[in-house]
Short mmCIF file of C-alpha atoms in Angstrom, two decimals:
data_model
loop_
_atom_site.label_atom_id
_atom_site.label_comp_id
_atom_site.label_asym_id
_atom_site.label_seq_id
_atom_site.Cartn_x
_atom_site.Cartn_y
_atom_site.Cartn_z
CA MET A 1 28.93 1.32 -13.26
CA LEU A 2 27.10 -1.24 -11.15
CA ARG A 3 28.70 -2.26 -7.88
CA LEU A 4 29.58 -5.96 -7.66
CA ALA A 5 28.78 -6.40 -3.98
CA GLY A 6 25.47 -5.44 -2.50
CA ALA A 7 21.94 -6.58 -1.91
CA ARG A 8 21.01 -10.18 -2.60
CA VAL A 9 17.69 -11.81 -3.38
CA LEU A 10 16.32 -13.46 -0.25
CA ASP A 11 14.53 -16.81 -0.07
CA ASP A 12 12.75 -18.99 2.46
CA ARG A 13 15.98 -19.54 4.39
CA ASP A 14 15.81 -15.86 5.32
CA VAL A 15 12.21 -15.73 6.54
CA SER A 16 13.09 -15.36 10.22
CA ALA A 17 15.41 -12.44 9.49
CA VAL A 18 12.80 -10.82 7.24
CA ARG A 19 10.08 -11.14 9.86
CA ALA A 20 12.36 -9.57 12.45
CA VAL A 21 12.74 -6.47 10.28
CA LEU A 22 9.02 -6.30 9.52
CA ALA A 23 8.18 -6.57 13.23
CA GLU A 24 10.18 -3.42 14.00
CA ASP A 25 7.41 -1.28 12.49
CA PRO A 26 4.28 -3.37 11.82
CA VAL A 27 2.24 -0.41 10.55
CA ALA A 28 4.80 0.81 8.03
CA SER A 29 5.55 -2.71 6.82
CA CYS A 30 1.96 -3.99 6.58
CA MET A 31 1.90 -4.23 2.77
CA VAL A 32 4.93 -6.52 2.67
CA ALA A 33 4.24 -8.37 5.92
CA ALA A 34 0.85 -9.45 4.59
CA ARG A 35 2.57 -11.10 1.61
CA VAL A 36 5.37 -12.71 3.62
CA GLU A 37 2.97 -14.22 6.18
CA VAL A 38 1.14 -16.04 3.38
CA ALA A 39 3.91 -16.79 0.91
CA GLY A 40 7.20 -16.74 2.81
CA ALA A 41 10.18 -15.23 1.01
CA ASP A 42 10.25 -17.38 -2.11
CA PRO A 43 10.04 -14.95 -5.08
CA TRP A 44 7.70 -17.13 -7.14
CA ARG A 45 5.10 -17.44 -4.37
CA LEU A 46 5.64 -13.88 -3.12
CA GLY A 47 4.91 -12.23 -6.45
CA GLY A 48 8.15 -10.28 -6.24
CA GLU A 49 11.60 -10.31 -4.73
CA LEU A 50 12.87 -9.37 -1.30
CA TRP A 51 16.31 -7.78 -1.40
CA GLY A 52 18.40 -7.89 1.73
CA MET A 53 21.55 -6.27 3.05
CA GLU A 54 23.46 -8.17 5.70
CA GLY A 55 25.84 -7.23 8.42
CA ARG A 56 29.07 -9.09 8.94
CA PRO A 57 29.51 -12.01 8.99
CA ALA A 58 27.13 -12.83 6.14
CA ARG A 59 24.03 -14.87 7.01
CA ASN A 60 24.39 -14.06 10.70
CA GLY A 61 20.62 -13.98 10.97
CA LYS A 62 20.29 -10.20 10.84
CA LEU A 63 19.44 -7.90 7.96
CA THR A 64 20.66 -4.31 7.90
CA GLY A 65 18.46 -3.42 4.95
CA LEU A 66 15.29 -4.78 3.31
CA CYS A 67 13.41 -3.86 0.13
CA PHE A 68 10.50 -5.49 -1.71
CA SER A 69 10.50 -5.39 -5.52
CA GLY A 70 7.23 -6.33 -7.16
CA PRO A 71 4.27 -4.38 -8.55
CA ASN A 72 5.57 -1.61 -6.28
CA LEU A 73 9.11 -0.99 -5.09
CA ILE A 74 8.97 -0.73 -1.28
CA PRO A 75 12.11 0.03 0.76
CA LEU A 76 11.60 -0.98 4.38
CA SER A 77 14.92 -0.48 6.14
CA GLY A 78 18.51 0.44 5.47
CA ASN A 79 21.06 3.23 5.55
CA ARG A 80 22.32 5.29 2.65
CA ALA A 81 24.68 2.55 1.50
CA ALA A 82 21.85 0.01 1.48
CA LEU A 83 19.70 2.33 -0.64
CA ARG A 84 22.52 2.65 -3.17
CA HIS A 85 22.74 -1.13 -3.39
CA PHE A 86 18.97 -1.45 -3.79
CA ALA A 87 19.15 1.11 -6.60
CA ASP A 88 21.94 -0.84 -8.28
CA ARG A 89 19.82 -3.98 -8.28
CA ALA A 90 16.73 -2.13 -9.52
CA LEU A 91 18.70 -0.61 -12.40
CA ARG A 92 19.94 -3.98 -13.64
CA ARG A 93 16.68 -4.51 -15.50
CA HIS A 94 13.85 -2.58 -17.06
CA ARG A 95 11.57 -0.86 -14.56
CA MET A 96 8.48 -3.00 -13.92
CA CYS A 97 6.98 -1.32 -10.84
CA SER A 98 4.21 1.29 -11.10
CA SER A 99 5.35 3.21 -8.04
CA LEU A 100 7.97 3.60 -5.36
CA VAL A 101 6.21 3.73 -1.99
CA GLY A 102 6.97 3.33 1.71
CA PRO A 103 8.59 5.20 4.60
CA ALA A 104 9.34 8.70 3.36
CA ASP A 105 13.03 8.93 4.21
CA LEU A 106 13.75 5.61 2.50
CA VAL A 107 11.61 6.34 -0.56
CA MET A 108 13.09 9.76 -1.14
CA GLY A 109 16.63 8.47 -0.56
CA LEU A 110 16.11 5.62 -3.01
CA TRP A 111 14.49 7.93 -5.55
CA GLN A 112 17.55 10.19 -5.41
CA GLU A 113 19.58 7.21 -6.59
CA LEU A 114 17.08 6.10 -9.26
CA GLU A 115 15.91 9.42 -10.66
CA PRO A 116 18.85 9.98 -13.07
CA VAL A 117 17.83 6.81 -14.93
CA TRP A 118 14.14 6.33 -14.14
CA GLY A 119 13.12 9.97 -14.02
CA PRO A 120 11.28 12.13 -14.46
CA ALA A 121 8.46 10.73 -12.36
CA ARG A 122 4.86 11.38 -13.29
CA GLU A 123 4.32 12.70 -9.76
CA VAL A 124 6.21 12.75 -6.46
CA ARG A 125 4.25 12.89 -3.19
CA PRO A 126 6.90 13.38 -0.49
CA HIS A 127 4.60 13.99 2.47
CA GLN A 128 1.93 11.40 3.23
CA PRO A 129 1.12 11.04 6.94
CA LEU A 130 0.89 7.39 8.01
CA LEU A 131 -2.01 7.01 10.43
CA ALA A 132 -3.05 4.27 12.84
CA MET A 133 -5.89 3.54 15.24
CA ARG A 134 -5.75 0.78 17.83
CA GLY A 135 -9.02 1.45 19.67
CA GLY A 136 -12.58 1.85 18.48
CA PRO A 137 -13.54 4.86 16.34
CA THR A 138 -14.75 8.07 17.94
CA VAL A 139 -17.19 8.64 15.06
CA THR A 140 -20.30 6.46 14.90
CA PRO A 141 -19.76 3.85 12.18
CA ASP A 142 -22.19 3.96 9.28
CA PRO A 143 -24.44 0.90 9.77
CA LEU A 144 -25.17 0.80 6.02
CA VAL A 145 -21.52 0.21 5.07
CA ARG A 146 -21.06 -3.53 4.55
CA PRO A 147 -18.89 -6.03 2.67
CA VAL A 148 -19.56 -6.06 -1.05
CA ARG A 149 -21.06 -9.30 -2.39
CA GLN A 150 -19.47 -11.09 -5.32
CA ASP A 151 -22.60 -10.59 -7.43
CA GLU A 152 -22.20 -6.81 -6.95
CA LEU A 153 -18.86 -6.58 -8.76
CA ASP A 154 -20.30 -4.81 -11.81
CA ILE A 155 -22.01 -2.24 -9.59
CA TYR A 156 -18.94 -1.70 -7.43
CA LEU A 157 -16.32 -1.61 -10.18
CA PRO A 158 -17.18 1.84 -11.68
CA ALA A 159 -16.73 3.42 -8.24
CA ALA A 160 -13.39 1.67 -7.84
CA VAL A 161 -12.27 2.93 -11.25
CA ALA A 162 -13.39 6.47 -10.41
CA MET A 163 -11.48 6.38 -7.12
CA PHE A 164 -8.29 5.10 -8.75
CA THR A 165 -8.46 7.65 -11.56
CA GLU A 166 -9.00 10.53 -9.14
CA GLU A 167 -6.27 9.43 -6.74
CA VAL A 168 -3.56 8.23 -9.12
CA GLY A 169 -4.39 10.31 -12.17
CA VAL A 170 -4.51 7.34 -14.55
CA ASP A 171 -7.41 5.14 -15.65
CA PRO A 172 -6.52 1.61 -14.41
CA ARG A 173 -8.18 0.08 -17.50
CA LEU A 174 -5.76 1.57 -20.02
CA ASP A 175 -3.15 -1.20 -20.27
CA ASP A 176 -5.34 -4.27 -20.77
CA GLY A 177 -8.87 -2.98 -21.13
CA GLY A 178 -9.44 -3.30 -17.41
CA ALA A 179 -9.04 -7.08 -17.06
CA GLY A 180 -6.24 -6.88 -14.51
CA TYR A 181 -7.90 -4.24 -12.38
CA ARG A 182 -11.23 -6.05 -12.49
CA ALA A 183 -9.49 -9.23 -11.30
CA ARG A 184 -7.85 -7.35 -8.43
CA VAL A 185 -11.16 -5.81 -7.33
CA ALA A 186 -12.88 -9.20 -7.62
CA GLU A 187 -10.16 -10.69 -5.41
CA LEU A 188 -10.76 -8.04 -2.72
CA ILE A 189 -14.51 -8.68 -2.84
CA ALA A 190 -14.02 -12.45 -2.62
CA GLY A 191 -11.79 -11.93 0.42
CA GLY A 192 -14.40 -9.84 2.21
CA ARG A 193 -12.13 -6.79 2.05
CA ALA A 194 -14.22 -4.43 -0.12
CA PHE A 195 -16.85 -2.30 1.63
CA ALA A 196 -19.53 0.01 0.35
CA ARG A 197 -22.72 1.85 1.08
CA PHE A 198 -25.29 1.34 -1.66
CA GLU A 199 -28.20 3.67 -2.40
CA ALA A 200 -30.68 3.00 -5.21
CA GLY A 201 -28.34 0.40 -6.66
CA GLN A 202 -25.30 2.70 -6.75
CA VAL A 203 -22.19 3.04 -4.63
CA VAL A 204 -22.08 6.28 -2.65
CA TYR A 205 -19.17 5.30 -0.39
CA LYS A 206 -16.43 2.70 -0.80
CA ALA A 207 -13.16 1.58 0.77
CA GLU A 208 -11.05 -1.54 0.88
CA ILE A 209 -8.66 -3.29 3.22
CA GLY A 210 -5.79 -3.41 0.77
CA ALA A 211 -3.34 -5.31 2.96
CA LEU A 212 -4.06 -7.44 6.01
CA SER A 213 -1.21 -8.74 8.15
CA ALA A 214 -1.49 -10.61 11.44
CA SER A 215 -1.53 -7.34 13.38
CA VAL A 216 -2.44 -4.51 10.99
CA GLY A 217 -4.98 -3.80 8.27
CA GLN A 218 -4.30 -1.01 5.80
CA ILE A 219 -7.36 0.83 4.47
CA GLN A 220 -7.16 2.09 0.90
CA GLY A 221 -9.37 3.41 -1.87
CA VAL A 222 -11.62 5.60 0.27
CA TRP A 223 -14.10 7.33 -2.06
CA VAL A 224 -17.40 9.18 -1.81
CA ARG A 225 -19.57 9.83 -4.86
CA PRO A 226 -19.03 13.50 -5.83
CA ASP A 227 -22.65 14.58 -5.31
CA ARG A 228 -22.63 13.14 -1.77
CA ARG A 229 -19.41 14.72 -0.55
CA GLY A 230 -19.45 17.05 2.41
CA GLN A 231 -22.21 15.08 4.14
CA GLY A 232 -20.08 13.03 6.51
CA LEU A 233 -20.24 9.78 4.55
CA GLY A 234 -16.45 9.57 4.30
CA ALA A 235 -15.94 9.80 8.05
CA SER A 236 -18.75 7.47 9.10
CA GLY A 237 -17.98 5.00 6.32
CA THR A 238 -14.28 4.83 7.14
CA ALA A 239 -15.18 4.51 10.82
CA ALA A 240 -17.19 1.41 9.87
CA VAL A 241 -14.25 -0.16 8.03
CA ALA A 242 -11.84 0.74 10.84
CA ASP A 243 -14.26 -0.70 13.38
CA ARG A 244 -14.36 -3.95 11.42
CA LEU A 245 -10.56 -4.10 11.58
CA VAL A 246 -10.16 -3.15 15.25
CA ARG A 247 -13.15 -4.79 16.92
CA GLY A 248 -14.03 -7.42 14.37
CA LEU A 249 -10.59 -8.66 13.34
CA GLY A 250 -8.41 -7.58 16.26
CA ARG A 251 -6.04 -5.56 14.05
CA THR A 252 -4.65 -2.06 14.19
CA ALA A 253 -6.37 0.01 11.50
CA SER A 254 -4.02 2.07 9.36
CA LEU A 255 -3.94 4.19 6.24
CA TYR A 256 -1.86 6.90 4.64
CA VAL A 257 -3.11 10.16 3.20
CA ASN A 258 -1.71 12.91 1.02
CA GLY A 259 -0.39 15.74 3.14
CA PHE A 260 -2.17 18.31 0.96
CA ASN A 261 -5.59 16.70 1.54
CA ALA A 262 -6.61 18.76 4.56
CA PRO A 263 -10.30 17.69 4.60
CA ALA A 264 -9.39 13.99 4.63
CA ARG A 265 -6.76 14.47 7.31
CA ALA A 266 -9.29 16.30 9.50
CA ALA A 267 -11.86 13.54 8.98
CA TYR A 268 -9.39 10.83 9.95
CA ARG A 269 -8.47 12.73 13.12
CA ARG A 270 -12.16 12.89 14.04
CA ILE A 271 -12.46 9.15 13.54
CA GLY A 272 -9.60 8.54 15.98
CA PHE A 273 -6.56 8.02 13.77
CA SER A 274 -3.24 9.47 14.91
CA GLU A 275 -0.04 10.00 12.94
CA VAL A 276 2.61 7.32 13.55
CA GLY A 277 4.98 7.99 10.66
CA ARG A 278 5.32 9.41 7.18
CA TYR A 279 5.11 7.75 3.81
CA ALA A 280 6.11 9.01 0.36
CA THR A 281 5.10 7.85 -3.11
CA VAL A 282 6.75 8.27 -6.50
CA LEU A 283 4.30 7.55 -9.33
CA PHE A 284 5.55 6.42 -12.75
#
């Protein structure tokens, strides 16, 4: 039975309280902070809902729990009781999110509440080190890695699809023939947040800045063409993107990586990333 009291949907009146929670861990909250900085807390503009738990008295300006519900379900703060209330709200309607992602203890706690109804998951990744770099890279950035031009979308897109399919295990074109994913990639290119190294008209390295807040940029979608792997392109290419974030944009560079991916973790350490937390992802 659903509990009557619990999390409520936040709005623009709650922006200050939301920002206070996000500021407690700017790296971990980058994905949501980037949205809130642009759109505030209004669900229509935000592209999802922010759910908040309050202390007593209500609306005292402080939130004891925060969760974003949109294309992904992202718990950001809260104790066990808050996670139960977030689960109650999530279970009031059909699941729309493609994943549950965020700080590992919150994700796994929330999944424990949701699994009896939403499970089984397609895959659970409980250990994903969250990495950050605030200074310049210690690997020489690849000078051939550059922002992708808008007229290069059709060249870049197959590499993006290959990366997504390898990483997530699902072809992103299945639901709508690829229109939605193509639009998302085009948006990243238009925003100057897709980077690649081209050789003979083909992408051999790619990465994107998936989320960009006022203080942090989160790198995603790192991929090297299979026949060019093991040649250092991943490290030097990612160093170039991180350098753009740190020295070019004045942000902390961040990313998260699967704990079982030892080669990638070693490459990121060489670049200068250090572990600052742990993420987890539940894929549906």
